[in-house]
Amino acid sequence: MITVTGATGALNGATVDHLLQRLPADQLVVVARDVAAARRFADRGVEVRHGDYADPASLPAAFAGADQLLLVSSSDPAADAVALHRTAIEAAVAAGVGRVLYTSHQGAAPATPFGPGRDHAATEQKLADSGLAWTSLRNGFYAHSLLFMTGAWRETGRIEVPADGPVSWTSREDQAEAAALVLLSDGGYDGPVTLTATAAPTFADVAATAAEVAGRPVERVLVDPGEWLAGQVAGGTPEFVARFMLGMYSAAEQGFFAGVDPLLGELLGREPRTVRDLLAAPAH
């Protein structure tokens, strides 16, 4: 039995869709905080169970019978993600789960300026200490984030950032499919595995690609980090969110997202989607 949390979200929801192309529905369980939100899976014959990392009592029964359990990481920047993940891991131990797979991040490290990277590193350590078999899916930075971070470059011809560095921008759709393939390998990957696109362009590189796509000049502009932060807050972004984002740029500058790995392309049997693919796609 493969059990998947977070399937009402885009990443693990797409993973379940890929699993359903290859497995009977009765071999899958979806765990959701809001069972009604997972109705599309129930309609296809998947068992849907209630489970919430913030409600420890709900989890052992939700995870019962799982040969493999895909744990989605907390996406709330205001939450104590490590505490939530610890609760889920402890429940997996209590439920006798065979293997836990965790959606981590390429930049997982105790010293990264990017808060989620520190959370992922701490969670991976808890998995290592749990006694469970485990796999950490160290996903490259989700490429769709780049659309927000580059701003209105088509109108302004400018991509303003407070720091620059290489980032292996990777398609969430590709990562979802890869997660399904790792699950279907039934333990074929152990410990941390890195799933990235084949290149890690800087924002200057992204601006050059944007210029080629648009057929007009696009420049990368470095803004003082303090000014950038003040501008974000003045524009209505909560300060804690702006600081969260600033940590990402700082981590990029320090090389935490620079590595690339061929594994994603090997799993998919094709070249992973690129930044050019993202920027050239029709705007929604």
CSV table of C-alpha atoms in Angstrom, one decimal:
chain,number,residue,atom,x,y,z
A,1,MET,CA,0.0,0.0,0.0
A,2,ILE,CA,1.2,3.5,-0.9
A,3,THR,CA,-0.1,6.3,1.3
A,4,VAL,CA,0.2,9.9,0.2
A,5,THR,CA,-0.3,13.0,2.3
A,6,GLY,CA,-0.8,16.5,0.9
A,7,ALA,CA,-2.6,15.1,-2.2
A,8,THR,CA,-5.0,18.1,-2.2
A,9,GLY,CA,-2.0,20.2,-3.1
A,10,ALA,CA,-0.5,20.6,-6.6
A,11,LEU,CA,2.7,18.5,-6.0
A,12,ASN,CA,1.5,15.4,-4.3
A,13,GLY,CA,-1.9,15.5,-6.1
A,14,ALA,CA,0.0,15.2,-9.4
A,15,THR,CA,2.0,12.4,-7.9
A,16,VAL,CA,-1.2,10.5,-7.1
A,17,ASP,CA,-2.4,11.1,-10.6
A,18,HIS,CA,0.8,9.5,-12.0
A,19,LEU,CA,0.5,6.6,-9.6
A,20,LEU,CA,-3.1,6.0,-10.7
A,21,GLN,CA,-1.8,5.6,-14.3
A,22,ARG,CA,0.3,2.7,-13.1
A,23,LEU,CA,-1.5,1.1,-10.1
A,24,PRO,CA,-5.0,0.0,-9.2
A,25,ALA,CA,-6.8,2.6,-7.0
A,26,ASP,CA,-7.1,0.0,-4.2
A,27,GLN,CA,-3.3,0.1,-3.7
A,28,LEU,CA,-3.4,3.8,-2.8
A,29,VAL,CA,-4.5,5.8,0.2
A,30,VAL,CA,-4.7,9.5,0.3
A,31,VAL,CA,-4.5,11.4,3.7
A,32,ALA,CA,-6.0,14.9,3.9
A,33,ARG,CA,-6.8,17.4,6.5
A,34,ASP,CA,-10.1,18.1,4.6
A,35,VAL,CA,-11.4,14.8,3.3
A,36,ALA,CA,-14.0,16.6,1.1
A,37,ALA,CA,-11.2,18.4,-0.7
A,38,ALA,CA,-9.9,15.0,-1.8
A,39,ARG,CA,-13.1,13.9,-3.4
A,40,ARG,CA,-11.7,13.6,-6.9
A,41,PHE,CA,-9.5,10.7,-5.6
A,42,ALA,CA,-12.4,9.1,-3.7
A,43,ASP,CA,-14.4,9.2,-7.0
A,44,ARG,CA,-11.7,7.2,-8.6
A,45,GLY,CA,-11.8,4.5,-5.9
A,46,VAL,CA,-8.9,5.7,-3.7
A,47,GLU,CA,-9.4,5.4,0.0
A,48,VAL,CA,-9.3,8.9,1.6
A,49,ARG,CA,-8.5,9.2,5.3
A,50,HIS,CA,-8.4,12.1,7.6
A,51,GLY,CA,-5.0,13.1,9.0
A,52,ASP,CA,-3.5,16.3,10.1
A,53,TYR,CA,0.1,16.9,11.3
A,54,ALA,CA,-1.2,19.3,13.8
A,55,ASP,CA,-3.5,16.6,15.3
A,56,PRO,CA,-1.1,13.8,16.4
A,57,ALA,CA,-4.0,11.5,17.4
A,58,SER,CA,-5.3,11.5,13.8
A,59,LEU,CA,-2.1,10.1,12.2
A,60,PRO,CA,-1.4,6.5,13.3
A,61,ALA,CA,-4.8,5.3,11.9
A,62,ALA,CA,-4.3,7.4,8.8
A,63,PHE,CA,-0.9,5.8,8.1
A,64,ALA,CA,-1.9,2.3,9.1
A,65,GLY,CA,-0.9,-0.4,6.6
A,66,ALA,CA,1.4,1.8,4.6
A,67,ASP,CA,4.3,0.0,2.9
A,68,GLN,CA,5.4,3.4,1.7
A,69,LEU,CA,4.3,6.8,3.0
A,70,LEU,CA,4.9,10.0,1.0
A,71,LEU,CA,5.1,12.9,3.5
A,72,VAL,CA,4.6,16.4,2.1
A,73,SER,CA,6.6,19.1,3.9
A,74,SER,CA,4.7,21.9,5.5
A,75,SER,CA,4.1,24.9,3.2
A,76,ASP,CA,3.1,27.4,5.9
A,77,PRO,CA,6.1,29.8,6.4
A,78,ALA,CA,4.6,30.8,9.8
A,79,ALA,CA,4.3,27.2,11.1
A,80,ASP,CA,6.8,25.3,13.2
A,81,ALA,CA,7.5,22.9,10.3
A,82,VAL,CA,10.0,20.7,12.1
A,83,ALA,CA,7.6,20.1,14.9
A,84,LEU,CA,4.9,19.1,12.5
A,85,HIS,CA,7.2,16.8,10.6
A,86,ARG,CA,8.4,15.2,13.8
A,87,THR,CA,4.8,14.4,14.7
A,88,ALA,CA,4.3,12.8,11.3
A,89,ILE,CA,7.5,10.7,11.6
A,90,GLU,CA,6.6,9.6,15.1
A,91,ALA,CA,3.2,8.5,13.8
A,92,ALA,CA,4.8,6.6,11.0
A,93,VAL,CA,6.9,4.7,13.5
A,94,ALA,CA,3.9,4.0,15.6
A,95,ALA,CA,2.0,2.8,12.6
A,96,GLY,CA,4.8,0.5,11.4
A,97,VAL,CA,5.3,2.1,8.1
A,98,GLY,CA,7.7,0.4,5.8
A,99,ARG,CA,9.4,3.4,4.3
A,100,VAL,CA,8.9,7.1,4.5
A,101,LEU,CA,9.5,9.4,1.5
A,102,TYR,CA,9.7,13.1,2.3
A,103,THR,CA,9.5,16.1,-0.1
A,104,SER,CA,12.6,17.9,0.8
A,105,HIS,CA,14.6,20.6,-1.0
A,106,GLN,CA,17.9,20.7,-2.8
A,107,GLY,CA,19.2,23.4,-0.5
A,108,ALA,CA,18.6,21.4,2.7
A,109,ALA,CA,21.4,22.4,5.1
A,110,PRO,CA,21.7,23.7,8.7
A,111,ALA,CA,23.6,26.8,7.6
A,112,THR,CA,21.4,28.0,4.7
A,113,PRO,CA,19.9,31.5,5.0
A,114,PHE,CA,16.7,30.0,3.5
A,115,GLY,CA,14.4,28.9,6.4
A,116,PRO,CA,12.8,25.9,4.7
A,117,GLY,CA,16.3,24.6,3.9
A,118,ARG,CA,17.1,24.5,7.6
A,119,ASP,CA,13.7,22.8,8.3
A,120,HIS,CA,14.4,20.2,5.7
A,121,ALA,CA,17.8,19.4,7.1
A,122,ALA,CA,16.4,19.0,10.6
A,123,THR,CA,13.6,16.8,9.3
A,124,GLU,CA,16.0,14.6,7.4
A,125,GLN,CA,18.0,14.2,10.6
A,126,LYS,CA,14.8,13.1,12.4
A,127,LEU,CA,14.2,10.6,9.6
A,128,ALA,CA,17.7,9.3,9.9
A,129,ASP,CA,17.3,8.9,13.7
A,130,SER,CA,13.8,7.3,13.5
A,131,GLY,CA,14.9,3.8,12.6
A,132,LEU,CA,12.6,3.8,9.5
A,133,ALA,CA,13.8,3.2,6.0
A,134,TRP,CA,13.6,6.6,4.4
A,135,THR,CA,14.1,8.5,1.2
A,136,SER,CA,14.4,12.3,1.0
A,137,LEU,CA,13.3,13.8,-2.4
A,138,ARG,CA,15.6,16.9,-2.6
A,139,ASN,CA,13.7,18.8,-5.2
A,140,GLY,CA,15.2,21.6,-7.1
A,141,PHE,CA,13.6,25.0,-6.5
A,142,TYR,CA,10.1,25.0,-8.0
A,143,ALA,CA,10.3,26.7,-11.3
A,144,HIS,CA,6.8,28.3,-11.2
A,145,SER,CA,8.1,30.5,-8.3
A,146,LEU,CA,10.3,32.2,-10.9
A,147,LEU,CA,7.2,33.7,-12.6
A,148,PHE,CA,6.5,35.6,-9.4
A,149,MET,CA,10.1,36.4,-8.6
A,150,THR,CA,10.9,37.9,-12.0
A,151,GLY,CA,7.9,40.3,-11.8
A,152,ALA,CA,6.5,42.2,-14.7
A,153,TRP,CA,9.7,41.9,-16.8
A,154,ARG,CA,7.7,41.7,-20.1
A,155,GLU,CA,6.4,45.2,-19.4
A,156,THR,CA,9.4,46.8,-17.7
A,157,GLY,CA,12.4,45.0,-19.3
A,158,ARG,CA,13.8,44.6,-15.8
A,159,ILE,CA,14.2,41.8,-13.3
A,160,GLU,CA,15.0,43.3,-9.9
A,161,VAL,CA,16.6,41.1,-7.3
A,162,PRO,CA,18.4,41.8,-4.0
A,163,ALA,CA,21.1,39.2,-4.7
A,164,ASP,CA,22.0,36.8,-7.5
A,165,GLY,CA,23.2,33.3,-7.7
A,166,PRO,CA,22.6,30.0,-9.6
A,167,VAL,CA,19.3,28.1,-9.0
A,168,SER,CA,18.4,24.8,-10.5
A,169,TRP,CA,14.8,25.9,-11.4
A,170,THR,CA,12.9,22.6,-11.8
A,171,SER,CA,9.4,21.9,-13.0
A,172,ARG,CA,7.0,20.9,-10.2
A,173,GLU,CA,5.2,18.7,-12.8
A,174,ASP,CA,8.4,16.8,-13.5
A,175,GLN,CA,9.1,16.4,-9.8
A,176,ALA,CA,5.6,15.0,-9.2
A,177,GLU,CA,6.1,12.4,-11.9
A,178,ALA,CA,9.6,11.5,-10.5
A,179,ALA,CA,8.2,11.0,-7.0
A,180,ALA,CA,5.7,8.5,-8.4
A,181,LEU,CA,8.5,6.7,-10.2
A,182,VAL,CA,10.6,6.6,-7.0
A,183,LEU,CA,7.6,5.2,-5.1
A,184,LEU,CA,7.1,2.5,-7.8
A,185,SER,CA,10.8,1.5,-7.4
A,186,ASP,CA,9.7,0.1,-4.0
A,187,GLY,CA,12.8,1.1,-2.1
A,188,GLY,CA,15.2,1.5,-5.0
A,189,TYR,CA,16.4,4.9,-3.7
A,190,ASP,CA,17.6,5.3,-0.1
A,191,GLY,CA,18.5,8.4,1.8
A,192,PRO,CA,18.7,11.8,0.1
A,193,VAL,CA,18.2,11.9,-3.7
A,194,THR,CA,18.5,15.1,-5.7
A,195,LEU,CA,15.9,15.8,-8.4
A,196,THR,CA,16.8,18.9,-10.5
A,197,ALA,CA,16.8,20.3,-14.0
A,198,THR,CA,20.1,20.0,-15.9
A,199,ALA,CA,21.1,23.7,-15.5
A,200,ALA,CA,21.3,26.2,-12.7
A,201,PRO,CA,21.1,29.7,-14.3
A,202,THR,CA,21.6,32.9,-12.3
A,203,PHE,CA,19.0,35.7,-12.5
A,204,ALA,CA,21.3,37.4,-15.0
A,205,ASP,CA,21.1,34.2,-17.1
A,206,VAL,CA,17.3,34.2,-16.7
A,207,ALA,CA,17.2,37.8,-17.9
A,208,ALA,CA,19.2,36.9,-21.0
A,209,THR,CA,16.8,34.0,-21.7
A,210,ALA,CA,13.9,36.3,-21.2
A,211,ALA,CA,15.3,38.7,-23.7
A,212,GLU,CA,15.7,36.0,-26.3
A,213,VAL,CA,12.1,34.8,-25.6
A,214,ALA,CA,10.6,38.3,-25.8
A,215,GLY,CA,12.8,39.6,-28.6
A,216,ARG,CA,13.7,42.8,-26.6
A,217,PRO,CA,16.2,43.8,-24.0
A,218,VAL,CA,15.7,42.5,-20.4
A,219,GLU,CA,18.2,43.4,-17.7
A,220,ARG,CA,18.9,41.9,-14.3
A,221,VAL,CA,19.1,44.8,-11.8
A,222,LEU,CA,20.6,44.3,-8.3
A,223,VAL,CA,18.8,46.2,-5.6
A,224,ASP,CA,20.2,46.9,-2.2
A,225,PRO,CA,18.7,44.2,0.1
A,226,GLY,CA,17.4,46.7,2.6
A,227,GLU,CA,15.7,48.8,-0.1
A,228,TRP,CA,14.3,45.6,-1.7
A,229,LEU,CA,12.8,44.5,1.6
A,230,ALA,CA,11.3,48.0,2.3
A,231,GLY,CA,9.8,48.0,-1.2
A,232,GLN,CA,8.2,44.6,-0.7
A,233,VAL,CA,6.7,45.7,2.6
A,234,ALA,CA,5.5,49.0,1.1
A,235,GLY,CA,3.9,47.0,-1.7
A,236,GLY,CA,1.8,45.0,0.8
A,237,THR,CA,3.9,41.9,1.4
A,238,PRO,CA,4.0,41.0,5.1
A,239,GLU,CA,7.5,41.6,6.5
A,240,PHE,CA,8.0,38.0,7.6
A,241,VAL,CA,7.1,36.8,4.1
A,242,ALA,CA,9.5,39.4,2.5
A,243,ARG,CA,12.3,38.2,4.9
A,244,PHE,CA,11.5,34.6,4.0
A,245,MET,CA,12.0,35.5,0.3
A,246,LEU,CA,15.2,37.5,1.0
A,247,GLY,CA,16.6,34.3,2.6
A,248,MET,CA,16.0,32.5,-0.7
A,249,TYR,CA,18.0,35.1,-2.7
A,250,SER,CA,20.8,35.0,-0.1
A,251,ALA,CA,21.0,31.2,-0.2
A,252,ALA,CA,21.2,31.4,-4.0
A,253,GLU,CA,24.0,33.9,-3.8
A,254,GLN,CA,25.8,31.5,-1.4
A,255,GLY,CA,25.4,28.6,-3.8
A,256,PHE,CA,22.9,26.4,-1.9
A,257,PHE,CA,20.8,25.9,-5.1
A,258,ALA,CA,23.7,25.5,-7.6
A,259,GLY,CA,24.0,21.8,-7.9
A,260,VAL,CA,22.4,19.8,-10.7
A,261,ASP,CA,21.9,16.0,-10.9
A,262,PRO,CA,21.0,13.8,-13.9
A,263,LEU,CA,18.7,11.6,-11.9
A,264,LEU,CA,15.5,13.5,-12.7
A,265,GLY,CA,16.0,13.1,-16.5
A,266,GLU,CA,17.0,9.5,-16.1
A,267,LEU,CA,13.7,8.7,-14.2
A,268,LEU,CA,11.6,10.6,-16.7
A,269,GLY,CA,13.4,9.2,-19.7
A,270,ARG,CA,13.5,12.7,-21.2
A,271,GLU,CA,15.1,16.1,-20.7
A,272,PRO,CA,13.4,17.9,-17.7
A,273,ARG,CA,11.6,21.2,-18.5
A,274,THR,CA,13.8,24.3,-18.6
A,275,VAL,CA,13.6,27.9,-17.7
A,276,ARG,CA,13.2,28.7,-21.4
A,277,ASP,CA,10.2,26.4,-21.5
A,278,LEU,CA,8.7,28.3,-18.5
A,279,LEU,CA,9.3,31.8,-19.9
A,280,ALA,CA,8.1,30.9,-23.4
A,281,ALA,CA,4.9,29.4,-22.2
A,282,PRO,CA,1.8,31.6,-22.7
A,283,ALA,CA,1.0,33.8,-19.8
A,284,HIS,CA,-2.1,32.9,-17.8
